[in-house]
C-alpha cells in the first residue's frame, strides 16, 4: 500500500528528527527505509543555508516536552532498559514483529530499524508518537500500545504510560549495542 510505496511527509520533520540527523539526511540523502524504492535525494547543506535551522525552530515550537521520568541512578536506568526490551519484544507490545532490529529482518511488513531510532528521532517527539501514532500520521498501520493513553500491560512499571514509553526510549538509546528483544 501507500505506506510502503510513498515516502513519509516532511510536515513536522524539524520536531521529529534530531538536528544533526536532519542535516545529514538533507546533505547526503538516506537509505533508512531499505524496503522502499524511493530515496531521499542529496540536496547538499550549502544549498539550504538557514532553511534547516528555520524548520527545526518552527516545528519544535509546536512540540510538547515529554513528561520527565526520573532515571537518575544506574540501577534505575538498567531497570528501564530491561523493561523497554520486554516492551518491544513478543512478550510486550510486539514492536519487533514489524520493526527490524539492525540486520535482523521481520517476516511481514518492514518498518524502521529500532537500532537507529534514538540517533534519528527527537525523544520528546518519539514519546508522543508511540503513545498516539494516528495523531502524527493518520492511517498508519502502527497501532498504539496505549489506547486512550492507558497501557495494555499494567504489570510493567506500575502501568505508567509515561514510564513505559520512556523505558522503550532508554532501551533504544543503545542502538546496535542493545541485545535483540
mmCIF file with all atom_site columns, C-alpha atoms in Angstrom:
data_model
loop_
_atom_site.group_PDB
_atom_site.id
_atom_site.type_symbol
_atom_site.label_atom_id
_atom_site.label_alt_id
_atom_site.label_comp_id
_atom_site.label_asym_id
_atom_site.label_entity_id
_atom_site.label_seq_id
_atom_site.pdbx_PDB_ins_code
_atom_site.Cartn_x
_atom_site.Cartn_y
_atom_site.Cartn_z
_atom_site.occupancy
_atom_site.B_iso_or_equiv
_atom_site.pdbx_formal_charge
_atom_site.auth_seq_id
_atom_site.auth_comp_id
_atom_site.auth_asym_id
_atom_site.auth_atom_id
_atom_site.pdbx_PDB_model_num
ATOM 1   C CA . UNK A 1 1   ? 0.000  0.000   0.000  1.00 0.00 ? 1   UNK A CA 1
ATOM 2   C CA . UNK A 1 2   ? 0.892  3.669   0.074  1.00 0.00 ? 2   UNK A CA 1
ATOM 3   C CA . UNK A 1 3   ? 2.742  3.381   3.382  1.00 0.00 ? 3   UNK A CA 1
ATOM 4   C CA . UNK A 1 4   ? 5.340  1.133   1.788  1.00 0.00 ? 4   UNK A CA 1
ATOM 5   C CA . UNK A 1 5   ? 5.329  2.964   -1.522 1.00 0.00 ? 5   UNK A CA 1
ATOM 6   C CA . UNK A 1 6   ? 5.258  6.676   -0.667 1.00 0.00 ? 6   UNK A CA 1
ATOM 7   C CA . UNK A 1 7   ? 7.914  8.398   1.417  1.00 0.00 ? 7   UNK A CA 1
ATOM 8   C CA . UNK A 1 8   ? 6.756  9.933   4.688  1.00 0.00 ? 8   UNK A CA 1
ATOM 9   C CA . UNK A 1 9   ? 5.587  13.553  4.625  1.00 0.00 ? 9   UNK A CA 1
ATOM 10  C CA . UNK A 1 10  ? 8.059  16.201  5.722  1.00 0.00 ? 10  UNK A CA 1
ATOM 11  C CA . UNK A 1 11  ? 5.453  18.007  7.819  1.00 0.00 ? 11  UNK A CA 1
ATOM 12  C CA . UNK A 1 12  ? 6.811  18.355  11.357 1.00 0.00 ? 12  UNK A CA 1
ATOM 13  C CA . UNK A 1 13  ? 10.199 16.875  10.443 1.00 0.00 ? 13  UNK A CA 1
ATOM 14  C CA . UNK A 1 14  ? 12.001 19.607  12.409 1.00 0.00 ? 14  UNK A CA 1
ATOM 15  C CA . UNK A 1 15  ? 10.346 18.368  15.607 1.00 0.00 ? 15  UNK A CA 1
ATOM 16  C CA . UNK A 1 16  ? 10.649 14.708  14.669 1.00 0.00 ? 16  UNK A CA 1
ATOM 17  C CA . UNK A 1 17  ? 14.322 14.436  13.749 1.00 0.00 ? 17  UNK A CA 1
ATOM 18  C CA . UNK A 1 18  ? 17.472 15.253  15.666 1.00 0.00 ? 18  UNK A CA 1
ATOM 19  C CA . UNK A 1 19  ? 19.012 18.381  14.050 1.00 0.00 ? 19  UNK A CA 1
ATOM 20  C CA . UNK A 1 20  ? 22.238 16.569  13.131 1.00 0.00 ? 20  UNK A CA 1
ATOM 21  C CA . UNK A 1 21  ? 20.299 13.726  11.525 1.00 0.00 ? 21  UNK A CA 1
ATOM 22  C CA . UNK A 1 22  ? 18.148 16.188  9.564  1.00 0.00 ? 22  UNK A CA 1
ATOM 23  C CA . UNK A 1 23  ? 21.294 17.930  8.330  1.00 0.00 ? 23  UNK A CA 1
ATOM 24  C CA . UNK A 1 24  ? 22.864 14.611  7.300  1.00 0.00 ? 24  UNK A CA 1
ATOM 25  C CA . UNK A 1 25  ? 19.649 13.488  5.603  1.00 0.00 ? 25  UNK A CA 1
ATOM 26  C CA . UNK A 1 26  ? 19.376 16.643  3.504  1.00 0.00 ? 26  UNK A CA 1
ATOM 27  C CA . UNK A 1 27  ? 23.087 16.723  2.712  1.00 0.00 ? 27  UNK A CA 1
ATOM 28  C CA . UNK A 1 28  ? 23.694 13.068  1.880  1.00 0.00 ? 28  UNK A CA 1
ATOM 29  C CA . UNK A 1 29  ? 20.242 11.522  1.436  1.00 0.00 ? 29  UNK A CA 1
ATOM 30  C CA . UNK A 1 30  ? 19.394 8.367   3.374  1.00 0.00 ? 30  UNK A CA 1
ATOM 31  C CA . UNK A 1 31  ? 18.734 4.690   2.980  1.00 0.00 ? 31  UNK A CA 1
ATOM 32  C CA . UNK A 1 32  ? 16.998 4.240   6.323  1.00 0.00 ? 32  UNK A CA 1
ATOM 33  C CA . UNK A 1 33  ? 13.987 2.675   4.680  1.00 0.00 ? 33  UNK A CA 1
ATOM 34  C CA . UNK A 1 34  ? 15.594 -0.106  2.610  1.00 0.00 ? 34  UNK A CA 1
ATOM 35  C CA . UNK A 1 35  ? 12.164 -1.616  1.981  1.00 0.00 ? 35  UNK A CA 1
ATOM 36  C CA . UNK A 1 36  ? 11.176 1.427   -0.121 1.00 0.00 ? 36  UNK A CA 1
ATOM 37  C CA . UNK A 1 37  ? 12.260 2.036   -3.684 1.00 0.00 ? 37  UNK A CA 1
ATOM 38  C CA . UNK A 1 38  ? 12.218 5.825   -3.310 1.00 0.00 ? 38  UNK A CA 1
ATOM 39  C CA . UNK A 1 39  ? 15.143 7.595   -1.624 1.00 0.00 ? 39  UNK A CA 1
ATOM 40  C CA . UNK A 1 40  ? 15.674 10.989  -0.076 1.00 0.00 ? 40  UNK A CA 1
ATOM 41  C CA . UNK A 1 41  ? 17.674 12.984  -2.624 1.00 0.00 ? 41  UNK A CA 1
ATOM 42  C CA . UNK A 1 42  ? 21.009 14.589  -1.798 1.00 0.00 ? 42  UNK A CA 1
ATOM 43  C CA . UNK A 1 43  ? 20.433 18.347  -1.744 1.00 0.00 ? 43  UNK A CA 1
ATOM 44  C CA . UNK A 1 44  ? 23.684 19.397  -0.099 1.00 0.00 ? 44  UNK A CA 1
ATOM 45  C CA . UNK A 1 45  ? 23.661 21.551  3.035  1.00 0.00 ? 45  UNK A CA 1
ATOM 46  C CA . UNK A 1 46  ? 25.188 24.513  1.187  1.00 0.00 ? 46  UNK A CA 1
ATOM 47  C CA . UNK A 1 47  ? 22.056 24.714  -0.965 1.00 0.00 ? 47  UNK A CA 1
ATOM 48  C CA . UNK A 1 48  ? 19.776 25.005  2.039  1.00 0.00 ? 48  UNK A CA 1
ATOM 49  C CA . UNK A 1 49  ? 21.607 27.518  4.223  1.00 0.00 ? 49  UNK A CA 1
ATOM 50  C CA . UNK A 1 50  ? 19.343 28.650  7.033  1.00 0.00 ? 50  UNK A CA 1
ATOM 51  C CA . UNK A 1 51  ? 16.383 26.524  5.958  1.00 0.00 ? 51  UNK A CA 1
ATOM 52  C CA . UNK A 1 52  ? 17.187 23.636  8.286  1.00 0.00 ? 52  UNK A CA 1
ATOM 53  C CA . UNK A 1 53  ? 17.535 25.957  11.282 1.00 0.00 ? 53  UNK A CA 1
ATOM 54  C CA . UNK A 1 54  ? 14.154 27.512  10.484 1.00 0.00 ? 54  UNK A CA 1
ATOM 55  C CA . UNK A 1 55  ? 12.473 24.130  10.019 1.00 0.00 ? 55  UNK A CA 1
ATOM 56  C CA . UNK A 1 56  ? 13.743 22.907  13.385 1.00 0.00 ? 56  UNK A CA 1
ATOM 57  C CA . UNK A 1 57  ? 12.845 26.164  15.124 1.00 0.00 ? 57  UNK A CA 1
ATOM 58  C CA . UNK A 1 58  ? 9.306  26.345  13.733 1.00 0.00 ? 58  UNK A CA 1
ATOM 59  C CA . UNK A 1 59  ? 8.463  22.685  14.189 1.00 0.00 ? 59  UNK A CA 1
ATOM 60  C CA . UNK A 1 60  ? 9.917  22.371  17.697 1.00 0.00 ? 60  UNK A CA 1
ATOM 61  C CA . UNK A 1 61  ? 7.729  25.287  18.790 1.00 0.00 ? 61  UNK A CA 1
ATOM 62  C CA . UNK A 1 62  ? 4.715  23.001  18.231 1.00 0.00 ? 62  UNK A CA 1
ATOM 63  C CA . UNK A 1 63  ? 6.132  20.030  20.164 1.00 0.00 ? 63  UNK A CA 1
ATOM 64  C CA . UNK A 1 64  ? 5.266  19.500  23.807 1.00 0.00 ? 64  UNK A CA 1
ATOM 65  C CA . UNK A 1 65  ? 8.005  18.196  26.050 1.00 0.00 ? 65  UNK A CA 1
ATOM 66  C CA . UNK A 1 66  ? 7.555  14.619  27.182 1.00 0.00 ? 66  UNK A CA 1
ATOM 67  C CA . UNK A 1 67  ? 6.836  14.167  30.874 1.00 0.00 ? 67  UNK A CA 1
ATOM 68  C CA . UNK A 1 68  ? 10.044 13.664  32.814 1.00 0.00 ? 68  UNK A CA 1
ATOM 69  C CA . UNK A 1 69  ? 10.646 10.220  34.251 1.00 0.00 ? 69  UNK A CA 1
ATOM 70  C CA . UNK A 1 70  ? 13.234 10.012  36.985 1.00 0.00 ? 70  UNK A CA 1
ATOM 71  C CA . UNK A 1 71  ? 16.101 7.756   35.979 1.00 0.00 ? 71  UNK A CA 1
ATOM 72  C CA . UNK A 1 72  ? 18.967 9.179   37.985 1.00 0.00 ? 72  UNK A CA 1
ATOM 73  C CA . UNK A 1 73  ? 20.662 6.045   39.228 1.00 0.00 ? 73  UNK A CA 1
ATOM 74  C CA . UNK A 1 74  ? 22.425 3.407   37.174 1.00 0.00 ? 74  UNK A CA 1
ATOM 75  C CA . UNK A 1 75  ? 20.115 0.792   38.703 1.00 0.00 ? 75  UNK A CA 1
ATOM 76  C CA . UNK A 1 76  ? 17.031 2.724   37.613 1.00 0.00 ? 76  UNK A CA 1
ATOM 77  C CA . UNK A 1 77  ? 18.361 3.090   34.054 1.00 0.00 ? 77  UNK A CA 1
ATOM 78  C CA . UNK A 1 78  ? 19.162 -0.637  33.976 1.00 0.00 ? 78  UNK A CA 1
ATOM 79  C CA . UNK A 1 79  ? 15.612 -1.412  35.153 1.00 0.00 ? 79  UNK A CA 1
ATOM 80  C CA . UNK A 1 80  ? 14.131 0.883   32.487 1.00 0.00 ? 80  UNK A CA 1
ATOM 81  C CA . UNK A 1 81  ? 16.235 -0.667  29.701 1.00 0.00 ? 81  UNK A CA 1
ATOM 82  C CA . UNK A 1 82  ? 15.191 -4.182  30.758 1.00 0.00 ? 82  UNK A CA 1
ATOM 83  C CA . UNK A 1 83  ? 11.540 -3.108  30.779 1.00 0.00 ? 83  UNK A CA 1
ATOM 84  C CA . UNK A 1 84  ? 11.986 -1.410  27.389 1.00 0.00 ? 84  UNK A CA 1
ATOM 85  C CA . UNK A 1 85  ? 13.454 -4.586  25.921 1.00 0.00 ? 85  UNK A CA 1
ATOM 86  C CA . UNK A 1 86  ? 10.493 -6.568  27.222 1.00 0.00 ? 86  UNK A CA 1
ATOM 87  C CA . UNK A 1 87  ? 8.003  -3.992  25.940 1.00 0.00 ? 87  UNK A CA 1
ATOM 88  C CA . UNK A 1 88  ? 9.293  -4.019  22.341 1.00 0.00 ? 88  UNK A CA 1
ATOM 89  C CA . UNK A 1 89  ? 9.562  -7.830  22.298 1.00 0.00 ? 89  UNK A CA 1
ATOM 90  C CA . UNK A 1 90  ? 6.971  -10.510 21.775 1.00 0.00 ? 90  UNK A CA 1
ATOM 91  C CA . UNK A 1 91  ? 6.111  -10.622 25.492 1.00 0.00 ? 91  UNK A CA 1
ATOM 92  C CA . UNK A 1 92  ? 5.279  -6.917  25.357 1.00 0.00 ? 92  UNK A CA 1
ATOM 93  C CA . UNK A 1 93  ? 3.803  -4.795  22.606 1.00 0.00 ? 93  UNK A CA 1
ATOM 94  C CA . UNK A 1 94  ? 5.411  -6.829  19.813 1.00 0.00 ? 94  UNK A CA 1
ATOM 95  C CA . UNK A 1 95  ? 7.173  -3.905  18.071 1.00 0.00 ? 95  UNK A CA 1
ATOM 96  C CA . UNK A 1 96  ? 9.730  -6.429  16.812 1.00 0.00 ? 96  UNK A CA 1
ATOM 97  C CA . UNK A 1 97  ? 7.054  -8.051  14.660 1.00 0.00 ? 97  UNK A CA 1
ATOM 98  C CA . UNK A 1 98  ? 7.232  -5.106  12.229 1.00 0.00 ? 98  UNK A CA 1
ATOM 99  C CA . UNK A 1 99  ? 10.362 -3.119  13.128 1.00 0.00 ? 99  UNK A CA 1
ATOM 100 C CA . UNK A 1 100 ? 13.642 -4.612  12.030 1.00 0.00 ? 100 UNK A CA 1
ATOM 101 C CA . UNK A 1 101 ? 16.419 -4.772  14.592 1.00 0.00 ? 101 UNK A CA 1
ATOM 102 C CA . UNK A 1 102 ? 19.714 -3.970  12.912 1.00 0.00 ? 102 UNK A CA 1
ATOM 103 C CA . UNK A 1 103 ? 20.244 -6.616  10.241 1.00 0.00 ? 103 UNK A CA 1
ATOM 104 C CA . UNK A 1 104 ? 17.530 -8.904  11.631 1.00 0.00 ? 104 UNK A CA 1
ATOM 105 C CA . UNK A 1 105 ? 14.588 -8.778  9.224  1.00 0.00 ? 105 UNK A CA 1
ATOM 106 C CA . UNK A 1 106 ? 10.939 -9.364  10.012 1.00 0.00 ? 106 UNK A CA 1
ATOM 107 C CA . UNK A 1 107 ? 8.719  -11.769 8.097  1.00 0.00 ? 107 UNK A CA 1
ATOM 108 C CA . UNK A 1 108 ? 5.952  -9.293  7.279  1.00 0.00 ? 108 UNK A CA 1
ATOM 109 C CA . UNK A 1 109 ? 5.738  -5.610  6.543  1.00 0.00 ? 109 UNK A CA 1
ATOM 110 C CA . UNK A 1 110 ? 9.049  -3.898  7.277  1.00 0.00 ? 110 UNK A CA 1
ATOM 111 C CA . UNK A 1 111 ? 9.259  -0.789  9.422  1.00 0.00 ? 111 UNK A CA 1
ATOM 112 C CA . UNK A 1 112 ? 12.168 1.427   10.539 1.00 0.00 ? 112 UNK A CA 1
ATOM 113 C CA . UNK A 1 113 ? 15.016 -0.276  12.364 1.00 0.00 ? 113 UNK A CA 1
ATOM 114 C CA . UNK A 1 114 ? 14.812 0.084   16.113 1.00 0.00 ? 114 UNK A CA 1
ATOM 115 C CA . UNK A 1 115 ? 18.602 0.327   16.325 1.00 0.00 ? 115 UNK A CA 1
ATOM 116 C CA . UNK A 1 116 ? 18.702 3.713   14.574 1.00 0.00 ? 116 UNK A CA 1
ATOM 117 C CA . UNK A 1 117 ? 15.677 5.374   16.174 1.00 0.00 ? 117 UNK A CA 1
ATOM 118 C CA . UNK A 1 118 ? 17.454 7.102   19.061 1.00 0.00 ? 118 UNK A CA 1
ATOM 119 C CA . UNK A 1 119 ? 20.086 8.704   16.847 1.00 0.00 ? 119 UNK A CA 1
ATOM 120 C CA . UNK A 1 120 ? 17.437 9.853   14.359 1.00 0.00 ? 120 UNK A CA 1
ATOM 121 C CA . UNK A 1 121 ? 14.453 10.881  16.448 1.00 0.00 ? 121 UNK A CA 1
ATOM 122 C CA . UNK A 1 122 ? 13.829 13.642  18.969 1.00 0.00 ? 122 UNK A CA 1
ATOM 123 C CA . UNK A 1 123 ? 12.981 11.919  22.288 1.00 0.00 ? 123 UNK A CA 1
ATOM 124 C CA . UNK A 1 124 ? 10.015 14.229  23.002 1.00 0.00 ? 124 UNK A CA 1
ATOM 125 C CA . UNK A 1 125 ? 8.549  13.544  19.548 1.00 0.00 ? 125 UNK A CA 1
ATOM 126 C CA . UNK A 1 126 ? 9.107  9.789   19.975 1.00 0.00 ? 126 UNK A CA 1
ATOM 127 C CA . UNK A 1 127 ? 7.297  9.791   23.334 1.00 0.00 ? 127 UNK A CA 1
ATOM 128 C CA . UNK A 1 128 ? 4.181  11.437  21.909 1.00 0.00 ? 128 UNK A CA 1
ATOM 129 C CA . UNK A 1 129 ? 4.282  9.450   18.666 1.00 0.00 ? 129 UNK A CA 1
ATOM 130 C CA . UNK A 1 130 ? 4.436  5.980   20.231 1.00 0.00 ? 130 UNK A CA 1
ATOM 131 C CA . UNK A 1 131 ? 1.566  6.821   22.549 1.00 0.00 ? 131 UNK A CA 1
ATOM 132 C CA . UNK A 1 132 ? -0.649 8.073   19.698 1.00 0.00 ? 132 UNK A CA 1
ATOM 133 C CA . UNK A 1 133 ? 0.759  7.319   16.215 1.00 0.00 ? 133 UNK A CA 1
ATOM 134 C CA . UNK A 1 134 ? -2.512 8.211   14.475 1.00 0.00 ? 134 UNK A CA 1
ATOM 135 C CA . UNK A 1 135 ? -2.267 11.813  15.707 1.00 0.00 ? 135 UNK A CA 1
ATOM 136 C CA . UNK A 1 136 ? 1.016  12.207  13.812 1.00 0.00 ? 136 UNK A CA 1
ATOM 137 C CA . UNK A 1 137 ? 0.380  10.001  10.804 1.00 0.00 ? 137 UNK A CA 1
ATOM 138 C CA . UNK A 1 138 ? -3.323 9.333   10.177 1.00 0.00 ? 138 UNK A CA 1
ATOM 139 C CA . UNK A 1 139 ? -3.841 5.941   8.590  1.00 0.00 ? 139 UNK A CA 1
ATOM 140 C CA . UNK A 1 140 ? -0.535 4.482   9.757  1.00 0.00 ? 140 UNK A CA 1
ATOM 141 C CA . UNK A 1 141 ? -0.519 0.760   10.392 1.00 0.00 ? 141 UNK A CA 1
ATOM 142 C CA . UNK A 1 142 ? 1.343  1.294   13.626 1.00 0.00 ? 142 UNK A CA 1
ATOM 143 C CA . UNK A 1 143 ? -1.038 0.518   16.451 1.00 0.00 ? 143 UNK A CA 1
ATOM 144 C CA . UNK A 1 144 ? -0.926 2.285   19.754 1.00 0.00 ? 144 UNK A CA 1
ATOM 145 C CA . UNK A 1 145 ? 0.204  0.223   22.695 1.00 0.00 ? 145 UNK A CA 1
ATOM 146 C CA . UNK A 1 146 ? -1.565 2.743   24.894 1.00 0.00 ? 146 UNK A CA 1
ATOM 147 C CA . UNK A 1 147 ? -5.178 3.090   23.680 1.00 0.00 ? 147 UNK A CA 1
ATOM 148 C CA . UNK A 1 148 ? -6.700 6.258   25.094 1.00 0.00 ? 148 UNK A CA 1
ATOM 149 C CA . UNK A 1 149 ? -3.344 6.835   26.811 1.00 0.00 ? 149 UNK A CA 1
ATOM 150 C CA . UNK A 1 150 ? -3.693 3.736   29.009 1.00 0.00 ? 150 UNK A CA 1
ATOM 151 C CA . UNK A 1 151 ? -1.337 0.773   29.000 1.00 0.00 ? 151 UNK A CA 1
ATOM 152 C CA . UNK A 1 152 ? -2.307 -2.723  27.989 1.00 0.00 ? 152 UNK A CA 1
ATOM 153 C CA . UNK A 1 153 ? 0.467  -4.071  30.255 1.00 0.00 ? 153 UNK A CA 1
ATOM 154 C CA . UNK A 1 154 ? -0.386 -2.804  33.752 1.00 0.00 ? 154 UNK A CA 1
ATOM 155 C CA . UNK A 1 155 ? 2.161  -5.069  35.472 1.00 0.00 ? 155 UNK A CA 1
ATOM 156 C CA . UNK A 1 156 ? 5.126  -3.333  33.785 1.00 0.00 ? 156 UNK A CA 1
ATOM 157 C CA . UNK A 1 157 ? 6.487  -0.204  35.523 1.00 0.00 ? 157 UNK A CA 1
ATOM 158 C CA . UNK A 1 158 ? 3.365  0.242   37.630 1.00 0.00 ? 158 UNK A CA 1
ATOM 159 C CA . UNK A 1 159 ? 1.285  0.506   34.452 1.00 0.00 ? 159 UNK A CA 1
ATOM 160 C CA . UNK A 1 160 ? 2.558  4.035   33.821 1.00 0.00 ? 160 UNK A CA 1
ATOM 161 C CA . UNK A 1 161 ? 2.239  5.003   30.176 1.00 0.00 ? 161 UNK A CA 1
ATOM 162 C CA . UNK A 1 162 ? 4.939  7.662   30.527 1.00 0.00 ? 162 UNK A CA 1
ATOM 163 C CA . UNK A 1 163 ? 7.359  5.288   32.264 1.00 0.00 ? 163 UNK A CA 1
ATOM 164 C CA . UNK A 1 164 ? 6.763  2.588   29.673 1.00 0.00 ? 164 UNK A CA 1
ATOM 165 C CA . UNK A 1 165 ? 7.318  4.961   26.726 1.00 0.00 ? 165 UNK A CA 1
ATOM 166 C CA . UNK A 1 166 ? 10.456 6.274   28.455 1.00 0.00 ? 166 UNK A CA 1
ATOM 167 C CA . UNK A 1 167 ? 11.659 2.701   29.053 1.00 0.00 ? 167 UNK A CA 1
ATOM 168 C CA . UNK A 1 168 ? 11.337 1.900   25.353 1.00 0.00 ? 168 UNK A CA 1
ATOM 169 C CA . UNK A 1 169 ? 13.400 5.016   24.571 1.00 0.00 ? 169 UNK A CA 1
ATOM 170 C CA . UNK A 1 170 ? 16.041 4.068   27.144 1.00 0.00 ? 170 UNK A CA 1
ATOM 171 C CA . UNK A 1 171 ? 16.341 0.646   25.532 1.00 0.00 ? 171 UNK A CA 1
ATOM 172 C CA . UNK A 1 172 ? 16.616 2.155   22.032 1.00 0.00 ? 172 UNK A CA 1
ATOM 173 C CA . UNK A 1 173 ? 19.411 4.541   23.101 1.00 0.00 ? 173 UNK A CA 1
ATOM 174 C CA . UNK A 1 174 ? 21.847 1.615   22.987 1.00 0.00 ? 174 UNK A CA 1
ATOM 175 C CA . UNK A 1 175 ? 21.231 1.211   19.237 1.00 0.00 ? 175 UNK A CA 1
ATOM 176 C CA . UNK A 1 176 ? 23.252 -1.653  17.730 1.00 0.00 ? 176 UNK A CA 1
ATOM 177 C CA . UNK A 1 177 ? 24.735 -2.412  21.165 1.00 0.00 ? 177 UNK A CA 1
ATOM 178 C CA . UNK A 1 178 ? 21.336 -3.350  22.606 1.00 0.00 ? 178 UNK A CA 1
ATOM 179 C CA . UNK A 1 179 ? 20.625 -7.052  22.829 1.00 0.00 ? 179 UNK A CA 1
ATOM 180 C CA . UNK A 1 180 ? 17.788 -8.068  20.499 1.00 0.00 ? 180 UNK A CA 1
ATOM 181 C CA . UNK A 1 181 ? 14.353 -8.281  22.098 1.00 0.00 ? 181 UNK A CA 1
#
